[in-house]
Amino acid sequence: MENISMFDMMYPDYKINKPIRLIELFAGVGSQAMALRNIGADFEHYKISEWDVSATASYKAIHVENDNTDYSLEIEIAKLPKILFDYGISTDGKKPMTLKQIERKGEKWQRITYNNLRATNNLGNICNFKGEDLEIVDTDKYTYIMTYSFPCFTGDTLVLTDKGYKRIEDIKPGDKVLTHKNRYKKILKTMNNGEKEIWEIKGMCFDEIKCTDNHRFYIREMYRKYPTYENGKRGRERHFKQPIWKECKDLTKNDYLGVAINQNEIIPKWDGIDFEWKDGRKTRHKNELQGLMNNHSFWWLVGRYIGDGWQRTQGGIIICCSKKETREITTHIRNCNFNYSISSEKTVDKLHITLKELQLFVSQFGDKAINKRITNTIFDLPCEYIMSFLDGYISADGCVLKNGIHKISTISRELAYGVAQCVAKAYKTPYRIYRTKRKSKCAIEGRTVNQNDDYQVVWKMKKCKQDKAFYENGYIWFPISDIKNTNTIETVYDIEVEHDHSFTANGTIAHNCQDLSVAGKMKGMAKGSGTRSGLLWEVERLLNEVENLPQVLLMENVPQVIGKKNIDNFHLWQQFLEDKGYSNYTELLNAKNYGVAQNRERCFMVSLLGKWNYNFPKQIPLTKTMKDYLEDEVDEKYYINNEKAQKLIDDLISSGKIANRTEQNRTDKFCVDGTINNPNTREVANCIKARYDAGISNLRSDENMVVEQSRD
């Protein structure tokens, strides 16, 4: 196989002269197979491991499109859902499908999915099969090349700390969390316990809680009494037992979950800000905010900033409002003696408060809507100031309905739970949290934009007989609306808290040292971490289970795999392979240095069984750009051709960014960077991303657009 060395891939003392059997773990759409095909290697698509059904469909369309065999005819259709469930298939790339989800998909979908799995020799979820299933045999006749990578896993549990709500991925020993005794205690350690079966709890005070069946919650059991009154009528009364800890699997709809409430009543101390002179004069210290910490207008403005404000580049903040709101906001600004200016636009006013010290203060609450949050600077306030804060925030992102119901809406999950904690403390009233799921992307005026889920917090001031949730002695107690075993597997973690052994997760009180579903991107690939990156160690398991080792291993991953955070674990992985008899060769390679018009850097590691010498391929000068690959004639649906696009073109021409074209009946096409506020034209797009959820059709750009300019 001399042609496999066309890129100097194999050195003279290592030749592949036997037919190759390719095993692709985390196969995706088969980029490794495509690479072997491109260098002319003689290989067989032997086995793949890929749980994503869309990726598997694309793999088949790309690599084995001629296999039209209906393998599903070999089995009873009634058994097909269970067979697919055992594969561990997924439709979102985050978690395996449940048996019920597969059954709901219907017979046609089940048959197609099964046929795709069989045609591609797909073993499914790497956690669901053994080393013997790889069938590495006759190593004297075949060279087995096994490729692997590993993705990341996401979750969403929030924990209330003394710095506000944090995602679990950010929780560290030493942080303080709100416990069932309504006080903050230190986290002693955090631990990851791998993947386990998950239960799901739903209730009015949170969007969802995911946990293992043995996780304990702080609850009160409800029971009823039916007394006979003096008028002879029988009544029906709710009564509640004293709080206890109860495991998830034993919970019922008669159990009420407890919500802890911050009991601090603290006026924050502000240390001010130091200003340095460019000419070397003595540093000047200013503290204009400390005197405003007991000013209701100040906290009203903080609430308004979190809802409709952002930080000025020049220093200070900007608050946006409708013209009819300007007077109300300026009144609060004057009450704080802030200098300000107003810039008016067609429908809104922008109020500029130029105080740099104020910008530093509000930076703790985040910038941009998705990053806004509430910290303990507000949680710790006396209730009267929290009320002022909530009034300011409601004026931006909320409303008060005629029936006295208050409602706010935000795309920040942390902010929604923060508002709920403020409501619980200030008004001692129950609340509801609603989550509206949205598609991650949508088209607006011909352009693809990102979308986030929407969270609403709703509460009312007056109690009603129909209210199920209630406040009592420093806690709010909420009923459970639903609890079920999801029949899915997720990564879980442990957390240990000093003294109280409890913490607040997604608003509710949970016991520590139990498994709870992961909440956020668990960065890192530590063994036993249970992260999707930690699936690397499933490769270790397979290599320990096989009788014959693959002669060649190829790893591809992002550069961060050898970064500071992961390098120790990467070295452990290399040591394991060396102990197995492999020689490892690692290098960072960029696609642009190998004839591809794309800036894409990846870490590669080639592991050869035995003692060999290996160098990575020599670089190839880039001779083509993206415009050499783009088609001259493209379907109209891929162009923006509307009034907005025309305005964009006219603006670019008037600004001198592109030349003015005056020829009659001429069409000009421009690549426009659509990800920035002030778009620039380019001769080529930065990156073209191909989605695999539609097979090999309609490969569109997610980040760039082509604008067609037509001059009649």
XYZ file of C-alpha atoms in Angstrom:
712
model
C 0.000 0.000 0.000
C 2.527 2.578 -1.164
C -0.143 5.190 -1.867
C -0.993 5.572 1.816
C 2.322 7.372 2.195
C 1.454 10.170 -0.209
C 1.389 12.627 2.717
C 4.379 10.972 4.408
C 1.912 9.436 6.825
C 3.871 6.256 7.311
C 7.629 6.091 7.532
C 9.702 3.348 5.876
C 9.977 1.258 9.006
C 6.201 1.166 9.379
C 4.166 0.057 6.406
C 0.516 -0.919 6.190
C 0.584 -3.698 3.660
C -2.504 -5.572 4.848
C -6.156 -4.719 4.201
C -7.444 -2.190 6.696
C -10.484 -2.745 8.868
C -11.638 0.620 10.155
C -13.340 0.945 13.572
C -14.709 4.452 14.261
C -15.703 5.257 17.834
C -17.776 8.454 18.177
C -18.048 8.181 14.395
C -20.303 11.143 13.605
C -20.687 11.297 9.829
C -17.417 9.431 9.230
C -14.801 12.133 8.697
C -11.997 9.673 9.500
C -13.268 7.281 6.874
C -13.450 10.131 4.384
C -9.830 11.046 5.169
C -8.660 7.498 4.466
C -10.657 7.502 1.245
C -9.038 10.786 0.171
C -5.500 9.407 0.530
C -6.369 6.285 -1.423
C -6.238 3.796 1.422
C -7.659 0.313 0.914
C -10.019 -0.147 3.845
C -13.281 -1.730 4.991
C -15.983 0.036 7.019
C -15.762 -2.608 9.707
C -17.479 -1.165 12.823
C -18.680 2.198 14.073
C -20.011 3.483 17.390
C -22.432 6.403 17.121
C -25.594 6.933 19.162
C -26.986 9.930 17.208
C -29.582 8.621 14.752
C -29.206 11.616 12.399
C -25.442 11.198 12.245
C -25.915 7.493 11.515
C -28.320 8.310 8.674
C -25.753 10.701 7.216
C -22.967 8.141 7.623
C -25.006 5.646 5.598
C -25.848 8.241 2.917
C -22.184 9.188 2.552
C -20.389 5.856 2.890
C -22.813 2.956 2.245
C -25.555 4.570 0.188
C -25.951 1.482 -2.010
C -27.054 -0.756 0.877
C -30.858 -0.765 0.549
C -31.398 -4.008 2.490
C -34.430 -4.057 4.779
C -32.822 -5.696 7.815
C -35.930 -5.042 9.892
C -37.711 -7.904 8.105
C -35.488 -10.322 10.024
C -37.124 -9.516 13.369
C -40.585 -9.174 14.846
C -41.765 -5.580 14.649
C -43.043 -5.746 18.253
C -39.463 -6.384 19.442
C -37.947 -3.567 17.418
C -38.390 -0.718 19.993
C -36.611 -2.749 22.686
C -33.762 -3.588 20.286
C -33.323 0.097 19.436
C -33.449 0.968 23.139
C -30.606 -1.493 23.809
C -28.509 0.314 21.175
C -28.727 3.430 23.375
C -29.691 5.679 20.462
C -30.224 9.434 20.840
C -32.025 12.124 18.855
C -30.413 15.141 20.539
C -26.861 13.970 21.203
C -27.350 14.613 24.942
C -29.086 11.543 26.340
C -30.397 8.187 25.152
C -34.026 7.855 24.113
C -36.425 6.173 26.477
C -38.379 3.105 25.378
C -41.588 5.156 25.312
C -39.977 7.812 23.110
C -38.903 5.150 20.622
C -42.357 3.579 20.608
C -43.986 6.953 19.925
C -41.827 7.416 16.821
C -43.810 4.750 14.967
C -42.990 1.682 12.911
C -41.657 3.466 9.804
C -39.122 5.511 11.778
C -38.095 2.458 13.785
C -37.455 0.411 10.626
C -35.431 3.172 8.954
C -33.340 3.734 12.087
C -32.661 0.018 12.518
C -31.700 -0.387 8.864
C -29.275 2.544 9.157
C -27.681 0.957 12.224
C -27.264 -2.404 10.523
C -26.037 -1.007 7.200
C -23.281 0.969 8.954
C -22.305 -1.869 11.345
C -23.135 0.513 14.186
C -22.715 -0.781 17.736
C -24.586 2.213 19.185
C -23.783 3.936 22.483
C -20.190 3.142 23.514
C -21.374 2.496 27.087
C -23.684 -0.310 25.903
C -21.310 -2.785 24.235
C -18.248 -4.829 25.164
C -14.781 -5.244 23.717
C -15.670 -8.601 22.171
C -18.319 -6.844 20.050
C -15.501 -5.109 18.131
C -14.556 -8.554 16.728
C -10.859 -7.816 16.295
C -9.700 -11.130 14.793
C -7.149 -12.370 12.274
C -4.704 -9.586 13.054
C -2.142 -11.417 10.916
C -4.387 -10.861 7.897
C -5.807 -7.398 8.654
C -4.623 -4.088 10.069
C -7.197 -2.674 12.487
C -7.293 1.108 12.721
C -9.489 2.397 15.546
C -10.347 6.094 15.657
C -11.862 7.931 18.611
C -12.770 11.327 19.955
C -15.110 12.411 22.731
C -17.732 15.154 23.044
C -19.075 17.172 26.059
C -22.253 16.691 28.086
C -24.607 19.478 29.275
C -27.017 19.927 32.201
C -28.750 22.696 34.092
C -28.989 22.404 37.895
C -28.539 25.698 39.787
C -27.207 25.933 43.346
C -27.807 28.986 45.564
C -24.483 30.204 47.007
C -23.496 33.291 48.997
C -22.539 34.791 45.591
C -25.931 34.083 44.029
C -27.069 31.153 41.883
C -24.259 29.190 40.231
C -24.221 26.334 37.782
C -22.939 23.155 39.325
C -19.950 23.135 36.984
C -18.719 26.292 38.761
C -19.217 25.065 42.323
C -15.930 24.568 44.201
C -14.914 23.520 47.715
C -14.959 26.596 49.927
C -18.096 28.071 48.345
C -20.993 28.646 50.741
C -24.500 27.362 49.961
C -27.929 28.071 51.466
C -28.977 25.080 53.611
C -32.255 23.800 55.055
C -31.582 25.854 58.182
C -31.809 29.072 56.144
C -28.125 29.846 56.584
C -24.975 29.601 54.473
C -22.481 26.796 55.068
C -19.233 25.856 53.367
C -18.867 23.130 50.734
C -16.224 20.652 51.866
C -15.874 18.741 48.619
C -17.542 17.914 45.316
C -17.435 14.529 43.594
C -18.544 12.994 40.305
C -20.152 9.537 40.380
C -20.462 8.575 36.741
C -23.700 7.847 34.894
C -26.849 6.592 36.634
C -30.568 6.194 36.005
C -32.446 9.476 36.397
C -35.791 10.433 37.908
C -37.576 13.689 37.131
C -39.614 15.844 39.525
C -41.857 18.710 38.435
C -43.519 21.359 40.541
C -44.750 24.942 40.468
C -41.600 26.466 42.043
C -39.089 25.099 39.510
C -38.977 24.043 35.878
C -37.606 20.569 36.694
C -35.354 18.589 39.015
C -33.402 15.555 37.827
C -31.876 13.180 40.326
C -31.251 9.539 41.204
C -33.932 7.522 42.949
C -32.204 7.685 46.354
C -31.689 11.423 46.501
C -33.309 12.927 49.594
C -35.401 16.103 49.779
C -36.682 18.208 52.681
C -40.463 17.719 52.629
C -43.679 17.916 54.632
C -46.335 15.253 54.207
C -49.888 16.513 53.709
C -52.865 14.675 55.148
C -56.562 15.546 55.423
C -59.077 15.729 58.257
C -62.847 15.786 57.842
C -64.273 17.519 60.949
C -67.965 18.095 61.646
C -68.724 21.755 62.352
C -71.320 23.195 64.769
C -73.765 23.732 61.901
C -73.657 20.013 61.172
C -71.697 20.307 57.944
C -68.603 18.244 57.313
C -65.417 19.989 56.310
C -62.197 19.008 54.580
C -58.968 20.437 55.983
C -55.323 20.143 54.964
C -52.781 19.416 57.662
C -49.041 18.936 57.428
C -46.602 16.836 59.415
C -43.252 18.103 60.610
C -40.443 18.344 57.988
C -38.512 15.150 57.206
C -35.968 13.920 54.641
C -37.462 11.609 52.005
C -35.934 9.757 49.046
C -37.010 10.674 45.539
C -38.460 7.247 44.685
C -40.748 7.438 47.736
C -42.176 10.891 47.014
C -45.892 11.293 46.277
C -48.174 14.170 45.284
C -49.066 14.528 48.972
C -45.474 15.612 49.677
C -44.587 19.305 49.673
C -41.008 20.363 48.822
C -39.357 23.021 50.963
C -37.756 26.223 49.678
C -35.167 27.879 51.912
C -35.178 31.679 52.208
C -32.168 33.897 52.872
C -32.693 35.459 56.318
C -29.930 38.103 56.170
C -30.837 41.777 56.597
C -27.666 43.613 55.561
C -26.972 47.021 54.022
C -23.944 46.318 51.815
C -20.660 48.117 52.326
C -19.169 49.592 49.160
C -15.423 50.265 49.068
C -15.469 52.717 46.175
C -13.054 52.869 43.257
C -9.504 54.140 42.666
C -8.780 56.430 39.717
C -5.264 56.643 38.306
C -4.011 59.723 36.443
C -2.135 59.243 33.186
C 0.353 61.972 34.111
C 1.493 60.123 37.233
C -0.331 62.187 39.866
C -1.366 60.536 43.128
C -4.179 57.975 42.763
C -7.576 59.422 43.638
C -10.143 57.393 45.601
C -13.867 57.994 45.099
C -16.841 56.487 46.877
C -20.069 58.066 45.740
C -22.285 54.997 46.148
C -21.915 54.100 49.828
C -24.314 56.828 50.828
C -26.899 55.425 48.407
C -27.065 51.917 49.855
C -30.163 52.855 51.880
C -31.712 54.858 49.019
C -34.788 53.182 47.509
C -34.284 54.941 44.156
C -30.790 53.465 43.879
C -32.050 49.899 44.191
C -34.920 50.709 41.831
C -32.330 51.756 39.227
C -30.312 48.575 39.829
C -33.449 46.561 39.059
C -34.089 48.629 35.940
C -30.470 48.096 34.809
C -30.784 44.315 35.145
C -33.914 44.440 33.007
C -33.071 47.011 30.333
C -29.535 48.222 30.842
C -25.989 47.654 29.714
C -22.522 48.997 30.459
C -21.055 51.933 28.516
C -17.746 51.483 26.737
C -16.700 54.923 27.999
C -17.747 54.093 31.572
C -21.107 54.201 33.341
C -24.334 52.534 32.237
C -27.130 53.011 29.728
C -30.799 52.360 30.520
C -33.212 52.034 27.615
C -36.886 52.920 27.946
C -39.969 54.023 26.059
C -40.474 57.776 25.867
C -43.393 57.686 28.312
C -41.145 56.020 30.914
C -38.366 58.589 30.709
C -39.798 60.899 33.361
C -40.181 58.100 35.922
C -36.613 56.895 35.430
C -35.068 60.381 35.498
C -36.850 61.020 38.801
C -35.008 58.066 40.358
C -31.740 59.215 38.771
C -32.108 62.694 40.294
C -32.930 61.159 43.684
C -29.443 59.611 43.513
C -27.808 62.871 42.300
C -26.342 61.125 39.252
C -25.192 63.117 36.240
C -26.914 61.866 33.114
C -27.758 62.626 29.507
C -30.512 61.455 27.166
C -30.158 60.337 23.552
C -33.488 60.052 21.750
C -34.288 57.662 18.937
C -37.533 57.153 17.038
C -39.341 55.024 19.597
C -37.044 54.911 22.638
C -34.840 57.033 24.845
C -31.414 55.997 26.114
C -30.410 57.422 29.477
C -26.636 57.637 29.972
C -25.371 57.682 33.565
C -21.665 58.418 33.201
C -20.429 57.374 36.665
C -17.636 54.777 36.266
C -18.074 53.710 39.877
C -21.668 52.714 39.089
C -20.469 50.606 36.158
C -18.096 48.718 38.447
C -20.883 48.117 40.964
C -23.429 46.727 38.468
C -20.839 44.524 36.721
C -21.533 41.863 39.399
C -25.036 41.468 37.922
C -23.735 40.655 34.422
C -23.958 42.309 31.028
C -26.251 41.157 28.170
C -29.621 39.533 28.817
C -28.497 35.877 28.871
C -25.816 36.615 31.496
C -27.877 38.732 33.911
C -28.110 37.410 37.474
C -28.774 38.444 41.062
C -26.035 38.204 43.681
C -26.180 38.234 47.457
C -25.644 41.984 47.411
C -29.405 41.998 46.742
C -30.405 38.721 48.421
C -28.956 39.994 51.727
C -30.814 43.326 51.644
C -33.632 44.151 54.066
C -36.996 43.334 52.523
C -37.996 46.957 51.902
C -35.038 47.494 49.572
C -35.637 44.196 47.782
C -39.159 45.429 47.081
C -37.731 48.589 45.491
C -35.361 46.466 43.438
C -38.237 44.270 42.237
C -40.303 47.341 41.318
C -37.455 48.596 39.145
C -36.955 45.230 37.498
C -40.698 44.749 36.857
C -40.777 48.150 35.129
C -38.359 46.702 32.539
C -39.102 42.976 32.137
C -42.455 42.525 33.808
C -45.951 43.714 34.372
C -48.688 43.839 37.016
C -52.036 42.513 35.816
C -55.450 43.837 36.891
C -56.021 40.916 39.243
C -52.834 41.795 41.135
C -50.691 39.073 39.567
C -47.064 40.066 39.000
C -45.133 38.551 36.127
C -41.581 38.836 34.784
C -39.944 37.207 31.770
C -36.251 36.574 31.059
C -33.976 34.300 29.009
C -31.561 33.968 31.925
C -32.377 30.928 34.046
C -30.134 32.182 36.873
C -31.983 35.499 36.905
C -35.406 33.814 37.018
C -34.463 31.766 40.091
C -32.869 34.852 41.631
C -36.081 36.855 41.230
C -38.011 33.951 42.778
C -35.748 34.018 45.851
C -36.268 37.800 46.156
C -40.058 37.379 45.943
C -40.013 34.635 48.572
C -38.000 36.769 50.995
C -39.642 40.162 50.446
C -43.280 39.125 50.164
C -43.275 35.661 51.802
C -45.533 34.455 49.048
C -45.414 31.428 46.751
C -44.454 31.806 43.107
C -44.467 29.821 39.910
C -41.632 29.314 37.423
C -42.544 28.503 33.841
C -40.152 27.509 31.092
C -40.987 27.962 27.411
C -38.723 25.876 25.210
C -37.728 27.403 21.886
C -35.872 26.125 18.865
C -32.161 26.901 19.107
C -32.272 28.680 15.754
C -34.915 30.456 13.726
C -35.038 32.551 10.558
C -35.807 36.267 10.859
C -35.923 38.265 7.646
C -33.882 35.637 5.869
C -31.179 35.422 8.512
C -30.562 32.557 10.937
C -30.506 33.765 14.547
C -30.012 32.018 17.876
C -32.888 31.620 20.338
C -32.939 30.875 24.041
C -35.589 29.325 26.253
C -37.833 31.824 28.036
C -38.421 31.725 31.806
C -41.336 33.393 33.582
C -41.778 33.995 37.297
C -45.361 34.689 38.416
C -46.610 35.637 41.884
C -49.508 37.382 43.618
C -49.754 39.379 46.828
C -53.108 38.195 48.150
C -53.783 34.713 49.454
C -56.671 32.634 48.151
C -58.350 29.531 49.534
C -57.384 27.699 46.363
C -53.666 28.290 46.938
C -51.811 25.026 47.432
C -48.367 26.415 48.179
C -47.902 28.308 51.443
C -45.390 30.192 53.585
C -44.696 29.116 57.173
C -41.893 29.830 59.622
C -39.256 30.924 57.146
C -40.004 28.410 54.366
C -42.301 28.144 51.383
C -43.760 24.691 50.751
C -44.709 23.657 47.214
C -46.686 20.627 46.030
C -45.250 18.125 43.549
C -47.122 17.997 40.251
C -45.368 14.976 38.721
C -42.623 12.490 39.477
C -41.393 9.682 37.236
C -38.523 7.442 36.264
C -37.241 8.767 32.924
C -35.487 5.482 32.057
C -32.532 7.596 30.921
C -28.920 7.785 32.017
C -27.176 11.004 33.008
C -24.006 12.043 34.768
C -24.408 12.562 38.514
C -22.327 14.218 41.222
C -21.937 14.341 44.988
C -21.549 17.392 47.160
C -20.657 17.562 50.860
C -21.677 20.566 52.992
C -20.363 21.206 56.512
C -22.678 20.858 59.547
C -26.087 21.147 57.832
C -25.437 18.592 55.038
C -27.927 20.225 52.674
C -28.086 22.824 49.911
C -30.566 24.602 47.658
C -30.800 23.173 44.115
C -33.203 24.642 41.566
C -34.853 26.474 44.454
C -35.605 23.380 46.577
C -33.813 21.928 49.600
C -31.796 18.794 48.851
C -29.623 16.597 51.088
C -25.922 16.437 50.321
C -23.772 13.413 49.600
C -26.312 11.995 47.187
C -26.360 11.779 43.409
C -27.893 14.674 41.515
C -27.932 15.130 37.753
C -25.143 17.231 36.340
C -25.855 20.882 35.772
C -23.841 22.604 33.106
C -20.960 21.726 30.854
C -18.739 19.635 33.037
C -15.383 20.669 31.674
C -12.556 18.205 31.797
C -12.055 14.540 31.034
C -11.077 13.132 34.434
C -11.511 9.423 34.915
C -14.766 8.807 36.756
C -15.964 12.351 36.126
C -18.989 11.056 34.258
C -18.707 13.870 31.717
C -19.149 13.260 28.010
C -15.435 14.030 27.707
C -14.903 11.353 30.303
C -16.226 8.814 27.787
C -12.586 8.596 26.735
C -12.258 6.054 29.516
C -14.865 3.871 27.850
C -12.208 3.420 25.153
C -9.883 2.267 27.928
C -12.488 -0.285 29.020
C -12.852 -1.646 25.492
C -9.088 -1.968 25.039
C -8.894 -3.901 28.316
C -11.686 -6.222 27.201
C -10.447 -7.150 23.703
C -8.297 -10.214 23.147
C -6.445 -8.649 20.192
C -5.518 -4.949 20.210
C -5.975 -2.718 17.132
C -2.587 -2.063 15.503
C -3.313 1.641 14.980
C -5.253 4.143 17.110
C -6.097 7.631 15.881
C -7.410 10.323 18.230
C -8.744 13.694 17.066
C -9.968 16.420 19.408
C -9.984 20.139 20.132
C -6.655 21.731 21.175
C -7.917 22.103 24.769
C -7.457 18.366 25.244
C -3.778 19.109 25.914
C -4.470 22.424 27.630
C -3.663 23.254 31.232
C -6.967 21.911 32.600
C -6.750 18.523 30.856
C -3.049 17.841 30.378
C -2.641 15.692 33.508
C -5.502 13.403 32.457
C -4.183 13.330 28.899
C -0.814 12.135 30.211
C -2.611 9.416 32.181
C -4.276 8.318 28.959
C -0.938 8.256 27.132
C 0.613 6.207 29.955
C -2.228 3.681 29.740
C -1.633 3.241 26.008
C 2.119 2.872 26.548
C 1.468 0.189 29.158
C -0.610 -1.592 26.497
C 2.394 -1.525 24.151
C 1.566 1.524 22.016
C 3.960 4.249 20.872
C 2.218 7.643 20.963
C 2.787 10.615 18.655
C 0.898 13.876 19.307
C 0.691 17.072 17.248
C -1.538 20.139 16.749
C -2.530 20.356 13.078
C -4.461 23.092 11.263
C -6.557 22.295 8.201
C -5.357 25.465 6.446
C -1.838 24.008 6.378
C -2.983 20.902 4.496
C -4.706 22.257 1.438
C -8.079 23.067 3.047
C -9.455 26.636 2.945
C -10.496 26.576 6.580
C -8.849 27.769 9.809
C -9.495 24.667 11.931
C -6.929 23.541 14.514
C -7.191 20.109 16.107
C -5.058 17.878 18.301
C -4.162 14.492 16.753
C -2.533 11.512 18.427
C -1.401 8.457 16.473
C -0.748 5.362 18.600
C 1.097 2.452 16.939
C 1.240 -0.979 18.548
C 4.931 -1.746 19.071
C 8.091 0.341 18.737
C 8.013 2.508 15.620
C 9.024 5.926 14.325
C 6.336 8.248 13.073
C 6.198 11.871 11.972
C 3.113 13.800 11.060
C 2.543 14.872 7.442
C 4.463 17.743 5.929
C 2.498 20.941 5.391
C 0.981 21.652 1.988
C 0.856 25.243 0.690
C -2.670 26.615 0.421
C -3.400 27.287 -3.246
C -7.172 27.803 -3.166
C -9.646 29.881 -1.166
C -13.323 29.292 -0.506
C -14.340 31.224 -3.600
C -12.659 28.512 -5.681
C -15.078 25.974 -4.226
C -18.295 28.003 -4.254
C -20.697 27.448 -7.122
C -21.396 30.214 -9.611
C -25.085 29.373 -9.778
C -26.798 28.861 -6.423
C -30.462 28.412 -5.627
C -32.251 31.626 -4.634
C -33.139 30.234 -1.201
C -29.514 30.608 -0.117
C -29.524 34.372 -0.757
C -30.903 37.261 1.210
C -32.904 39.235 -1.279
C -35.159 41.680 0.545
C -35.313 45.302 1.625
C -33.038 44.724 4.614
C -30.374 43.179 2.410
C -30.613 46.087 -0.032
C -30.253 48.583 2.817
C -27.215 46.683 4.062
C -25.632 46.856 0.618
C -26.400 50.560 0.250
C -24.895 51.241 3.682
C -21.763 49.327 2.784
C -21.437 51.262 -0.471
C -22.012 54.638 1.185
C -19.439 53.835 3.861
C -16.886 52.910 1.222
C -16.530 49.321 2.412
C -17.465 48.023 -1.055
C -17.161 49.726 -4.424
C -20.088 51.437 -6.088
C -21.197 49.418 -9.116
C -22.957 51.341 -11.833
C -23.063 48.874 -14.671
C -26.544 48.078 -15.880
C -28.076 44.633 -15.359
C -25.158 43.464 -13.278
C -25.414 41.123 -10.282
C -22.765 41.208 -7.602
C -22.466 38.650 -4.827
C -20.825 39.350 -1.494
C -20.033 37.194 1.551
C -21.103 39.103 4.635
C -20.044 38.371 8.181
C -23.474 38.123 9.776
C -22.341 37.571 13.352
C -21.373 41.154 14.231
C -23.303 44.369 14.659
C -21.377 46.204 11.940
C -21.112 43.651 9.144
C -18.160 43.611 6.787
C -17.976 42.044 3.369
C -15.438 39.375 2.544
C -14.309 37.602 -0.560
C -14.739 34.295 1.266
C -16.742 33.173 4.260
C -14.980 32.588 7.573
C -16.368 29.094 8.013
C -19.053 26.995 6.447
C -20.668 24.525 8.823
C -22.436 21.425 7.540
C -25.295 20.083 9.611
C -25.751 16.337 9.417
C -29.366 16.074 10.497
C -30.580 16.023 6.878
C -28.204 13.502 5.386
C -25.906 15.043 2.799
C -28.299 17.673 1.494
C -28.496 21.432 2.033
C -25.161 22.157 3.673
C -25.700 25.736 4.867
C -23.644 28.317 6.690
C -24.620 29.034 10.276
C -22.472 32.137 10.674
C -22.235 33.803 7.279
C -24.532 34.817 4.496
C -24.252 35.601 0.823
C -25.883 38.806 -0.305
C -26.882 39.215 -3.915
C -26.825 42.761 -5.243
C -28.866 43.351 -8.366
C -28.683 46.645 -10.294
C -31.294 47.104 -12.955
